[in-house]
Coordinates of N, CA and C in Angstrom, one line a residue:
M1 N -7.3 -28.5 5.9 CA -7.2 -26.8 5.7 C -8.3 -26.4 4.4
R2 N -8.7 -25.2 4.8 CA -9.5 -24.2 4.0 C -8.8 -23.5 2.9
R3 N -8.9 -23.9 1.6 CA -8.2 -23.3 0.7 C -8.9 -22.2 -0.5
L4 N -8.8 -21.1 0.0 CA -10.0 -19.9 -0.3 C -10.1 -19.7 -1.7
R5 N -9.0 -20.4 -2.4 CA -9.1 -19.6 -4.1 C -9.1 -21.4 -4.8
D6 N -9.6 -22.3 -4.2 CA -10.1 -23.5 -5.0 C -11.0 -23.3 -5.6
V7 N -12.0 -23.0 -5.2 CA -13.5 -22.9 -5.5 C -14.3 -21.3 -5.6
F8 N -14.8 -21.1 -6.4 CA -15.7 -19.8 -6.4 C -17.1 -20.2 -6.7
Y9 N -17.8 -19.9 -5.4 CA -19.4 -20.0 -5.3 C -20.1 -18.5 -5.6
I10 N -21.1 -18.9 -6.1 CA -21.9 -17.7 -6.5 C -23.4 -17.6 -6.3
N11 N -24.0 -17.3 -5.2 CA -25.7 -17.4 -4.9 C -26.4 -16.0 -5.1
A12 N -26.8 -15.8 -6.3 CA -27.1 -14.7 -6.6 C -29.0 -14.4 -6.6
F13 N -29.3 -13.4 -5.9 CA -30.8 -13.0 -6.0 C -31.1 -11.6 -6.7
P14 N -31.2 -11.7 -7.7 CA -31.3 -10.5 -8.7 C -32.5 -9.6 -8.2
E15 N -33.4 -9.9 -7.7 CA -34.6 -9.3 -7.4 C -34.1 -8.2 -6.4
T16 N -33.2 -8.3 -5.7 CA -32.6 -7.8 -4.5 C -31.3 -6.9 -5.0
N17 N -30.9 -7.2 -6.0 CA -29.5 -6.8 -6.2 C -28.3 -7.4 -5.7
E18 N -28.6 -8.5 -4.9 CA -27.8 -9.0 -3.7 C -27.2 -10.4 -4.4
I19 N -25.9 -10.1 -4.0 CA -25.1 -11.5 -4.3 C -24.3 -12.3 -3.0
I20 N -24.0 -13.4 -3.1 CA -23.9 -13.8 -2.0 C -22.5 -14.9 -2.3
Y21 N -21.3 -14.5 -1.9 CA -20.1 -15.2 -2.6 C -19.2 -15.9 -1.7
Y22 N -18.6 -17.0 -2.0 CA -17.1 -17.4 -1.4 C -16.2 -17.6 -2.5
G23 N -15.1 -17.4 -2.0 CA -13.7 -17.8 -2.9 C -13.3 -16.6 -3.4
M24 N -13.4 -15.2 -3.0 CA -12.8 -13.8 -3.8 C -12.9 -13.0 -2.7
E25 N -11.4 -12.7 -2.5 CA -11.0 -11.8 -1.7 C -10.9 -10.4 -1.9
L26 N -10.9 -9.6 -1.0 CA -11.0 -7.6 -1.0 C -10.2 -7.6 -2.4
K27 N -9.0 -7.9 -2.4 CA -8.1 -7.1 -3.2 C -8.5 -7.9 -4.6
E28 N -9.0 -9.1 -5.1 CA -9.2 -9.3 -6.2 C -10.6 -8.9 -6.7
F29 N -11.4 -8.3 -5.6 CA -12.8 -7.4 -5.9 C -12.4 -6.4 -6.6
L30 N -11.7 -5.7 -5.7 CA -11.5 -4.3 -6.1 C -10.4 -4.3 -7.6
N31 N -10.0 -5.6 -7.8 CA -9.2 -5.4 -8.9 C -10.1 -5.8 -10.1
Y32 N -11.0 -6.7 -9.9 CA -11.9 -7.1 -11.0 C -13.3 -6.4 -11.4
A33 N -13.6 -5.4 -10.6 CA -14.5 -4.8 -10.5 C -14.5 -3.9 -12.0
P34 N -15.4 -3.4 -12.2 CA -15.3 -2.8 -13.8 C -14.9 -1.4 -13.7
I35 N -15.0 -0.8 -12.5 CA -14.8 0.6 -12.4 C -13.7 0.6 -10.9
E36 N -12.9 1.8 -11.4 CA -12.2 2.0 -10.1 C -12.8 2.4 -9.0
I37 N -12.4 1.6 -7.8 CA -13.2 2.3 -6.5 C -12.1 3.0 -5.4
N38 N -12.0 4.1 -5.5 CA -10.9 4.8 -5.0 C -11.5 5.5 -3.6
H39 N -12.7 5.7 -3.2 CA -13.4 5.8 -1.7 C -14.1 4.7 -0.8
L40 N -13.5 4.3 0.2 CA -14.4 3.6 0.5 C -14.6 4.4 2.3
L41 N -15.8 3.8 2.8 CA -16.5 4.5 3.7 C -16.8 2.9 4.8
L42 N -15.6 2.6 5.7 CA -15.7 1.7 6.5 C -17.0 1.8 7.3
L43 N -17.9 0.6 7.5 CA -18.7 0.8 8.3 C -18.4 -0.2 9.4
E44 N -17.5 -1.4 9.0 CA -17.5 -2.3 10.0 C -15.9 -2.9 9.7
A45 N -15.0 -2.3 10.8 CA -13.6 -3.1 10.2 C -12.5 -2.6 11.6
E46 N -11.8 -3.3 11.7 CA -11.0 -3.1 12.7 C -9.2 -2.4 12.1
Y47 N -9.9 -1.0 11.3 CA -8.6 -0.6 10.9 C -8.8 1.0 11.5
F48 N -7.8 1.5 11.4 CA -7.7 3.0 12.3 C -6.6 3.8 11.0
G49 N -6.8 4.5 9.8 CA -6.2 5.2 9.2 C -6.1 6.7 9.4
R50 N -5.8 6.8 8.3 CA -5.5 8.7 8.0 C -6.7 9.4 7.8
G51 N -8.1 8.6 7.6 CA -9.2 9.0 6.8 C -10.0 9.2 7.8
F52 N -10.1 9.4 9.3 CA -11.2 9.5 9.9 C -12.3 10.6 9.8
S53 N -13.7 10.1 9.8 CA -14.2 11.5 9.9 C -14.9 11.8 11.2
S54 N -13.9 12.9 11.9 CA -14.6 13.0 13.1 C -15.7 13.5 13.7
R55 N -16.3 13.9 12.5 CA -18.1 14.5 13.0 C -19.0 13.3 12.5
K56 N -18.6 12.4 11.7 CA -19.6 11.4 11.4 C -19.0 9.9 11.8
K57 N -18.2 10.1 12.6 CA -17.5 8.7 13.3 C -17.2 7.4 12.3
F58 N -17.1 7.3 10.9 CA -16.9 6.6 10.3 C -15.0 6.7 9.7
E59 N -14.7 5.5 9.5 CA -13.4 5.4 8.6 C -13.5 5.6 7.3
I60 N -12.6 6.3 6.8 CA -12.5 6.5 5.3 C -11.5 6.1 4.7
V61 N -11.4 5.4 3.7 CA -9.9 5.2 3.0 C -10.3 5.6 1.4
D62 N -9.2 6.6 1.5 CA -9.1 7.3 0.1 C -8.0 7.1 -1.0
K63 N -8.1 7.3 -1.9 CA -7.3 6.6 -3.2 C -6.0 6.7 -2.7
E64 N -5.5 7.5 -2.0 CA -3.9 7.9 -1.7 C -3.5 6.9 -0.5
E65 N -4.7 6.3 0.0 CA -4.3 5.5 1.2 C -4.3 4.2 0.7
M66 N -5.2 4.1 -0.5 CA -5.3 2.5 -1.0 C -4.7 1.5 -1.1
D67 N -3.2 1.9 -1.8 CA -2.2 0.9 -1.4 C -2.0 0.3 -0.2
D68 N -1.7 1.3 0.7 CA -1.2 0.7 2.3 C -2.5 0.0 2.8
F69 N -3.7 0.7 2.9 CA -4.6 -0.4 3.5 C -4.8 -1.6 2.6
L70 N -4.5 -2.4 1.4 CA -4.7 -3.0 0.7 C -3.3 -4.2 1.5
K71 N -2.7 -3.9 2.2 CA -1.5 -4.2 2.5 C -1.8 -5.0 3.7
E72 N -3.0 -4.3 4.7 CA -3.4 -5.3 6.0 C -4.0 -6.4 5.7
H73 N -4.0 -7.0 6.6 CA -4.4 -8.6 7.0 C -6.1 -8.4 7.1
V74 N -6.9 -8.2 6.3 CA -8.5 -7.8 6.0 C -8.8 -9.2 6.9
Y75 N -8.4 -10.6 7.0 CA -9.0 -11.8 7.2 C -8.9 -11.4 8.6
S76 N -8.1 -11.0 9.2 CA -8.0 -10.8 10.7 C -8.8 -10.0 11.5
Y77 N -9.5 -8.8 10.2 CA -11.0 -8.0 10.9 C -12.1 -9.0 11.4
G78 N -12.1 -10.4 10.9 CA -13.5 -10.8 11.0 C -14.7 -10.4 10.3
N79 N -15.6 -9.3 10.8 CA -16.4 -8.8 9.9 C -15.6 -7.4 9.1
F80 N -16.1 -7.1 8.0 CA -15.4 -6.2 7.3 C -16.6 -5.7 6.1
C81 N -16.9 -4.5 6.4 CA -18.0 -3.9 5.7 C -17.8 -2.5 5.2
W82 N -18.1 -2.3 3.8 CA -18.2 -0.9 3.4 C -19.0 -0.5 2.3
V83 N -19.3 0.8 2.1 CA -19.7 1.2 1.2 C -18.5 2.3 0.2
D84 N -19.0 2.2 -1.1 CA -18.1 3.1 -1.6 C -18.9 4.5 -1.8
F85 N -18.0 5.6 -2.0 CA -18.5 6.8 -2.2 C -18.2 7.8 -3.4
N86 N -18.8 9.2 -3.3 CA -18.1 10.0 -4.5 C -17.4 10.6 -4.0
Q87 N -18.1 11.7 -2.7 CA -17.0 12.9 -2.6 C -17.2 12.9 -1.2
K88 N -16.0 13.2 -0.5 CA -15.6 13.2 1.4 C -16.9 14.4 1.5
E89 N -16.8 15.4 0.7 CA -17.9 16.3 1.4 C -19.4 15.8 1.7
N90 N -19.6 14.8 0.8 CA -21.2 14.2 0.6 C -21.0 13.6 2.1
V91 N -20.0 12.8 2.4 CA -19.9 12.0 3.7 C -20.3 12.9 4.8
E92 N -19.7 13.9 4.9 CA -19.8 14.9 5.7 C -21.4 15.8 6.4
E93 N -22.2 15.5 5.1 CA -23.5 16.1 5.0 C -24.4 15.0 5.2
L94 N -23.9 13.6 5.4 CA -25.3 12.9 5.7 C -25.7 12.9 7.0
E95 N -27.1 13.0 6.7 CA -28.3 13.1 7.9 C -28.0 12.0 9.0
P96 N -28.8 12.3 10.0 CA -28.4 11.3 11.5 C -29.4 10.2 10.9
M97 N -30.6 10.2 10.1 CA -31.1 8.8 9.5 C -30.5 8.1 8.8
E98 N -29.8 8.6 7.9 CA -28.6 8.0 6.8 C -27.5 7.3 7.7
I99 N -27.1 8.0 8.4 CA -26.2 7.3 9.8 C -26.4 6.3 10.4
A100 N -27.5 6.1 10.4 CA -27.9 5.0 11.2 C -28.2 3.9 10.4
E101 N -29.0 4.2 8.9 CA -29.5 3.2 8.0 C -27.5 2.6 7.7
L102 N -26.8 3.5 7.4 CA -25.4 2.8 7.0 C -25.1 1.8 8.4
L103 N -24.9 2.7 9.7 CA -24.6 1.6 10.6 C -25.2 0.2 11.0
Y104 N -26.3 0.5 10.5 CA -27.4 -0.8 10.5 C -26.9 -1.7 9.4
L105 N -26.5 -1.5 8.4 CA -26.1 -2.1 7.0 C -25.0 -2.8 7.7
G106 N -24.2 -2.1 8.1 CA -22.7 -2.7 8.5 C -22.9 -3.8 9.4
H107 N -23.9 -3.4 10.4 CA -23.9 -4.4 11.9 C -24.7 -5.7 11.6
M108 N -26.0 -5.3 10.8 CA -27.1 -6.7 10.2 C -26.5 -7.2 9.3
F109 N -26.0 -6.8 8.2 CA -25.5 -7.0 7.2 C -27.0 -7.2 6.1
K110 N -27.9 -6.5 6.4 CA -28.8 -6.5 5.4 C -29.4 -4.7 5.6
P111 N -29.9 -4.2 4.6 CA -30.2 -2.7 4.6 C -31.7 -2.7 5.7
L112 N -31.7 -1.2 6.3 CA -32.8 -0.7 6.8 C -34.0 -0.9 5.7
K113 N -33.7 0.2 5.0 CA -34.5 0.2 3.7 C -33.6 -0.2 2.5
S114 N -32.7 0.7 1.9 CA -32.1 0.4 0.7 C -30.6 0.3 1.1
P115 N -29.5 -0.6 0.4 CA -28.4 -0.5 0.5 C -27.7 0.4 -0.4
F116 N -28.1 1.2 -1.2 CA -27.9 2.3 -2.3 C -28.3 3.9 -1.3
F117 N -27.4 4.7 -1.3 CA -27.5 5.8 -0.5 C -27.3 7.0 -1.6
E118 N -28.7 7.8 -2.0 CA -28.5 8.9 -2.8 C -27.3 9.7 -2.7
R119 N -27.2 10.1 -1.2 CA -26.6 11.4 -0.8 C -24.9 11.2 -1.3
I120 N -24.4 9.8 -1.4 CA -23.1 9.5 -1.5 C -22.9 8.6 -2.8
D121 N -24.4 8.2 -3.3 CA -24.1 7.7 -4.6 C -23.3 6.5 -4.8
N122 N -23.6 5.5 -3.6 CA -22.7 4.6 -3.5 C -23.1 3.5 -4.5
R123 N -22.1 2.7 -5.4 CA -22.6 1.7 -6.5 C -22.6 0.1 -5.6
Y124 N -21.8 0.1 -4.1 CA -21.9 -1.4 -3.8 C -22.0 -1.2 -2.3
A125 N -22.3 -2.3 -1.9 CA -22.3 -2.6 -0.5 C -21.7 -3.8 -0.2
Y126 N -20.4 -4.0 0.5 CA -19.6 -4.8 0.4 C -19.7 -5.3 2.2
L127 N -20.4 -6.5 2.4 CA -20.5 -7.0 3.7 C -20.0 -8.3 3.8
A128 N -18.8 -8.7 4.7 CA -18.0 -9.5 4.2 C -17.5 -10.2 6.1
H129 N -17.3 -11.5 6.0 CA -16.8 -11.9 7.4 C -16.0 -13.0 6.6
D130 N -14.4 -12.7 7.1 CA -13.5 -13.4 7.0 C -13.1 -13.2 5.6
D131 N -12.4 -12.4 5.1 CA -12.0 -12.1 4.0 C -11.8 -13.3 3.1
G132 N -13.0 -13.4 1.9 CA -12.7 -14.6 0.9 C -13.6 -15.6 1.5
W133 N -14.2 -15.9 2.5 CA -14.9 -16.5 2.9 C -16.5 -16.4 2.9
Y134 N -16.9 -15.4 3.4 CA -18.5 -15.0 2.8 C -18.2 -13.5 2.5
C135 N -19.0 -13.4 1.9 CA -19.1 -11.9 1.5 C -20.8 -11.9 1.0
K136 N -21.2 -10.7 1.4 CA -22.9 -10.7 1.0 C -22.6 -8.9 0.1
L137 N -22.9 -9.0 -1.2 CA -22.4 -8.0 -1.8 C -24.0 -7.4 -2.5
Y138 N -24.3 -6.3 -2.3 CA -25.4 -5.3 -3.0 C -24.7 -4.4 -4.0
C139 N -25.3 -4.8 -5.0 CA -24.7 -4.2 -6.5 C -25.8 -3.7 -7.2
R140 N -25.5 -2.2 -7.4 CA -26.5 -1.3 -8.0 C -26.5 -1.6 -9.5
Y141 N -25.7 -2.2 -10.2 CA -26.1 -2.7 -11.7 C -25.4 -4.1 -11.4
L142 N -26.0 -4.9 -11.8 CA -26.0 -6.3 -11.8 C -25.0 -6.9 -13.3
D143 N -24.9 -5.6 -14.0 CA -23.8 -6.4 -15.0 C -22.4 -6.1 -14.4
D144 N -22.1 -5.5 -13.6 CA -20.9 -4.9 -12.6 C -20.5 -6.9 -12.4
F145 N -21.5 -7.2 -11.6 CA -20.8 -8.6 -11.1 C -21.1 -9.3 -12.2
K146 N -21.4 -9.3 -13.6 CA -21.0 -10.3 -14.5 C -19.8 -10.2 -14.9
E147 N -19.6 -8.8 -15.1 CA -18.2 -8.5 -15.6 C -17.2 -9.5 -14.5
I148 N -17.5 -9.0 -13.2 CA -16.7 -9.5 -12.2 C -16.5 -11.3 -12.3
I149 N -17.2 -11.8 -12.4 CA -17.2 -13.2 -12.5 C -16.2 -13.9 -13.5
A150 N -16.4 -12.9 -14.9 CA -15.9 -13.0 -16.0 C -14.0 -13.0 -15.6
N151 N -14.2 -11.8 -15.0 CA -12.6 -11.4 -14.5 C -11.7 -12.5 -13.6
K152 N -12.8 -12.5 -13.1 CA -12.2 -13.7 -11.7 C -11.9 -14.9 -12.5
V153 N -12.7 -15.6 -13.3 CA -11.8 -16.4 -14.3 C -10.9 -16.3 -14.9
I154 N -10.7 -15.6 -15.6 CA -9.3 -15.0 -16.5 C -8.5 -14.8 -15.5
G155 N -8.7 -14.2 -14.4 CA -7.1 -13.7 -13.6 C -6.8 -15.5 -12.9
M156 N -7.6 -16.2 -12.9 CA -7.4 -17.6 -12.3 C -6.7 -18.2 -13.4
V157 N -7.0 -18.3 -14.3 CA -6.6 -19.3 -15.4 C -4.9 -18.3 -16.0
S158 N -5.1 -17.3 -15.7 CA -3.9 -16.5 -16.3 C -2.2 -16.8 -15.9
T159 N -1.9 -17.8 -15.8 CA -0.5 -18.0 -15.5 C 0.3 -18.2 -16.2
S160 N 0.6 -17.2 -17.3 CA 1.5 -17.4 -18.3 C 1.6 -16.2 -19.4
K161 N 2.1 -15.5 -19.5 CA 2.1 -14.1 -20.5 C 2.3 -14.7 -21.8
R162 N 2.9 -15.9 -21.7 CA 2.9 -16.4 -23.1 C 1.4 -17.0 -23.7
R163 N 0.4 -17.1 -22.7 CA -0.7 -17.4 -23.3 C -1.7 -16.7 -23.2
K164 N -2.2 -16.0 -24.1 CA -3.3 -14.9 -24.1 C -4.7 -15.6 -23.9
I165 N -5.2 -15.0 -22.6 CA -6.9 -15.5 -22.3 C -7.8 -14.5 -22.9
Y166 N -8.6 -14.8 -23.9 CA -9.4 -14.0 -24.4 C -10.8 -13.5 -23.6
A167 N -11.4 -12.6 -24.0 CA -12.4 -12.3 -22.9 C -13.9 -12.9 -23.3
F168 N -14.7 -12.7 -22.3 CA -15.5 -13.6 -22.4 C -17.0 -12.7 -22.9
S169 N -17.8 -13.2 -23.8 CA -18.6 -12.6 -24.6 C -20.3 -12.3 -23.6
E170 N -20.6 -11.4 -24.1 CA -22.0 -10.5 -22.9 C -22.8 -11.9 -22.6
E171 N -22.9 -12.2 -23.9 CA -24.0 -13.7 -23.7 C -23.6 -14.8 -22.5
L172 N -22.3 -15.2 -22.8 CA -22.2 -15.9 -21.7 C -21.6 -15.4 -20.2
K173 N -21.1 -14.3 -20.3 CA -21.5 -13.6 -18.7 C -22.9 -13.8 -18.6
Q174 N -24.1 -13.5 -19.2 CA -25.3 -13.9 -18.8 C -25.5 -15.2 -18.4
V175 N -25.3 -16.0 -19.1 CA -25.5 -17.6 -18.8 C -24.8 -17.9 -17.6
L176 N -24.0 -17.5 -17.3 CA -23.0 -17.7 -16.0 C -23.6 -17.0 -15.0
F177 N -24.2 -15.7 -14.8 CA -25.2 -15.3 -14.0 C -26.6 -15.9 -13.9
S178 N -27.1 -16.5 -14.6 CA -28.3 -17.0 -14.5 C -28.2 -18.4 -14.0
L179 N -27.1 -19.0 -14.2 CA -26.5 -19.9 -13.4 C -26.4 -19.5 -11.6
A180 N -26.2 -18.6 -11.8 CA -25.4 -18.5 -10.0 C -27.1 -18.4 -9.4
V181 N -28.1 -17.7 -9.8 CA -29.6 -17.6 -9.3 C -29.6 -19.1 -8.7
D182 N -29.4 -20.4 -8.9 CA -29.3 -21.5 -8.7 C -28.1 -22.6 -7.9
G183 N -27.2 -20.9 -7.5 CA -26.0 -21.5 -6.7 C -24.8 -22.3 -7.8
L184 N -24.3 -21.2 -8.6 CA -23.0 -21.6 -9.3 C -21.9 -21.9 -8.5
L185 N -21.0 -22.9 -9.1 CA -19.9 -23.5 -8.2 C -19.2 -23.7 -9.3
I186 N -17.7 -22.7 -9.2 CA -16.7 -22.7 -10.6 C -15.5 -23.1 -9.6
D187 N -15.3 -24.6 -10.2 CA -14.3 -25.6 -9.6 C -13.1 -25.3 -10.2
F188 N -12.3 -24.2 -9.7 CA -10.8 -24.3 -10.0 C -9.8 -25.7 -9.7
S189 N -10.2 -26.2 -8.8 CA -9.5 -27.2 -8.4 C -9.1 -28.2 -9.3
N190 N -10.3 -28.6 -10.3 CA -10.1 -29.3 -11.2 C -9.9 -28.9 -12.5
T191 N -9.4 -27.7 -12.7 CA -9.1 -27.3 -13.8 C -8.3 -28.0 -15.0
L192 N -8.6 -28.2 -16.1 CA -7.8 -29.0 -16.9 C -7.0 -28.2 -18.2
R193 N -5.5 -28.7 -18.5 CA -5.0 -27.5 -19.2 C -4.4 -28.6 -20.2
S194 N -4.4 -28.1 -21.7 CA -3.7 -29.0 -22.5 C -3.1 -27.4 -23.2
S195 N -2.4 -28.1 -24.6 CA -1.8 -27.0 -25.3 C -2.8 -25.9 -25.8
N196 N -4.0 -26.7 -26.4 CA -5.1 -25.9 -27.1 C -6.0 -25.5 -26.2
S197 N -6.0 -25.9 -25.0 CA -7.5 -25.6 -24.5 C -7.6 -25.7 -22.7
I198 N -8.2 -25.0 -22.2 CA -8.7 -25.1 -20.7 C -9.9 -25.2 -20.3
E199 N -10.2 -25.9 -19.5 CA -11.5 -26.7 -18.9 C -11.8 -26.7 -17.3
I200 N -12.9 -26.0 -16.9 CA -13.1 -25.6 -15.6 C -14.4 -26.4 -15.4
P201 N -14.6 -27.4 -14.6 CA -16.0 -27.8 -14.5 C -16.6 -26.7 -13.7
I202 N -17.7 -26.8 -14.1 CA -19.1 -25.7 -13.0 C -20.3 -26.4 -12.8
Y203 N -20.9 -26.2 -11.7 CA -22.1 -27.0 -11.6 C -23.2 -25.7 -10.7
T204 N -24.1 -26.4 -10.7 CA -25.3 -25.5 -9.9 C -25.3 -26.4 -8.6
I205 N -25.2 -25.9 -7.2 CA -25.6 -27.0 -6.2 C -26.4 -26.4 -5.4
G206 N -27.1 -25.3 -5.8 CA -28.5 -25.2 -4.7 C -27.9 -23.7 -4.0
K207 N -28.9 -23.0 -3.6 CA -28.5 -21.7 -2.4 C -28.1 -21.9 -1.1
F208 N -26.8 -21.8 -0.8 CA -26.2 -21.9 0.2 C -26.3 -20.1 0.9
I209 N -26.9 -19.8 1.9 CA -26.2 -18.9 2.8 C -24.9 -19.1 3.9
D210 N -25.0 -20.5 4.4 CA -23.8 -20.9 5.1 C -22.6 -21.4 4.5
M211 N -21.5 -20.8 4.1 CA -20.7 -21.3 3.8 C -19.9 -22.3 4.1
D212 N -19.9 -22.3 5.6 CA -19.5 -23.9 6.4 C -20.1 -24.9 5.5
E213 N -21.5 -24.9 5.8 CA -21.9 -25.8 5.0 C -22.2 -26.5 3.6
M214 N -21.7 -25.2 2.9 CA -21.6 -25.3 1.4 C -20.3 -26.0 1.4
Y215 N -19.1 -25.5 1.8 CA -17.6 -25.9 1.8 C -17.5 -27.2 2.0
N216 N -18.1 -27.4 3.4 CA -17.6 -28.7 3.9 C -18.4 -30.1 3.7
G217 N -19.2 -29.5 3.0 CA -20.1 -30.8 2.3 C -20.1 -30.7 0.8
L218 N -18.9 -30.1 0.2 CA -18.7 -29.9 -1.2 C -19.0 -31.3 -2.0
R219 N -18.2 -32.2 -1.8 CA -18.0 -33.2 -2.7 C -19.5 -34.1 -3.2
R220 N -20.6 -34.1 -1.7 CA -21.7 -34.4 -2.0 C -22.6 -33.5 -2.4
H221 N -22.9 -32.2 -2.6 CA -23.1 -31.3 -3.2 C -23.1 -31.2 -4.7
I222 N -21.7 -31.3 -4.9 CA -21.3 -31.9 -6.5 C -22.0 -32.8 -6.9
G223 N -22.0 -33.8 -6.2 CA -23.1 -35.3 -6.4 C -24.2 -35.1 -6.8
R224 N -24.4 -34.3 -6.2 CA -26.2 -33.8 -6.4 C -26.4 -33.1 -7.3
S225 N -25.7 -32.6 -7.8 CA -25.8 -31.2 -8.6 C -26.8 -31.6 -9.6
R226 N -27.8 -30.4 -10.4 CA -28.4 -30.6 -10.8 C -28.0 -30.1 -12.3
Y227 N -27.1 -29.5 -12.6 CA -26.4 -29.1 -13.6 C -25.0 -29.4 -13.5
S228 N -24.1 -30.0 -14.6 CA -23.0 -30.0 -14.5 C -22.4 -29.7 -15.6
A229 N -21.1 -29.0 -15.8 CA -20.5 -28.8 -17.3 C -19.4 -28.3 -17.2
K230 N -18.9 -27.8 -18.8 CA -17.2 -27.3 -18.4 C -17.4 -26.1 -19.1
L231 N -16.4 -25.1 -18.4 CA -16.3 -23.7 -18.9 C -15.1 -23.7 -19.7
V232 N -15.1 -23.7 -21.0 CA -14.0 -24.0 -21.8 C -13.2 -22.8 -23.0
H233 N -11.8 -22.8 -22.7 CA -11.2 -21.6 -23.5 C -10.5 -22.3 -24.7
K234 N -10.9 -22.2 -25.8 CA -10.3 -22.8 -26.8 C -10.6 -21.7 -28.3
N235 N -9.9 -21.8 -28.9 CA -10.1 -21.5 -30.2 C -10.4 -19.5 -30.0
K236 N -9.6 -19.4 -29.1 CA -9.6 -17.7 -29.0 C -10.8 -17.2 -28.4
K237 N -11.8 -18.4 -28.1 CA -13.1 -18.0 -27.2 C -13.2 -18.9 -26.0
W238 N -14.1 -18.3 -25.5 CA -14.7 -19.0 -24.1 C -16.4 -19.4 -24.6
S239 N -16.7 -20.5 -24.3 CA -17.6 -21.2 -24.5 C -18.4 -22.5 -22.8
I240 N -19.3 -23.2 -23.2 CA -19.8 -23.9 -22.3 C -19.9 -25.3 -22.8
D241 N -19.2 -26.1 -22.4 CA -19.8 -27.6 -22.9 C -20.4 -28.2 -22.0
Y242 N -21.7 -28.6 -22.5 CA -22.5 -28.9 -21.5 C -22.4 -30.4 -21.5
E243 N -22.3 -31.1 -20.2 CA -22.3 -32.7 -20.2 C -23.3 -33.3 -19.5
I244 N -24.0 -32.9 -18.4 CA -25.2 -33.6 -17.8 C -25.7 -32.4 -17.6
H245 N -27.0 -32.8 -17.9 CA -28.8 -32.0 -16.9 C -29.1 -33.5 -16.4
R246 N -29.6 -33.0 -15.2 CA -30.3 -34.1 -14.1 C -31.4 -33.3 -14.0

């Protein structure tokens, strides 16, 4: 059985502001993003809500509808693609070529020109298949995703209100993102907890685009990893305990 929350795999392409990842669902992404995302322009989704733009043929999810939308079973949609936007009026003013580029982005999972559109000032282009299984994210500011990685880890280990989990340093966020360029795997399934520490194995297992290939051969990929370490929370801070460099 596939367990979407047992590992978090990140394959980063900083040169194109692109991140491909496995193991984080839409609700988590919206919760862990460093800014509040209140407006979604749906490019590919089996969702019909209150925010349909009749002129532009796009479904819109605004702030007042977001809670109801997040109750949806997004996994059942299959492909699920969106960009955020600033104001609904700007969506209504999209030119035909901009609409064509947005539709191409949602259908082909890649931009015709750029994943970022000046008119709607989107920060993200979120292109997912089977919620939590595969997501290609274009991120205007890569620091956003560095923050998302840290927040995801903290969210996964924060199981008790009695135990405070401290924030990541900026330096450690950068180290983790640098590792993601070589395909970073954070293995929550083998997290070790003691009274004074939390240890999470991390590896670089290579750059996978096919998440079935990545996940189904996970033990083999870990065995062949060129980098192995532990992400450690201890003494009110996070650090990396380096184990093996091959």
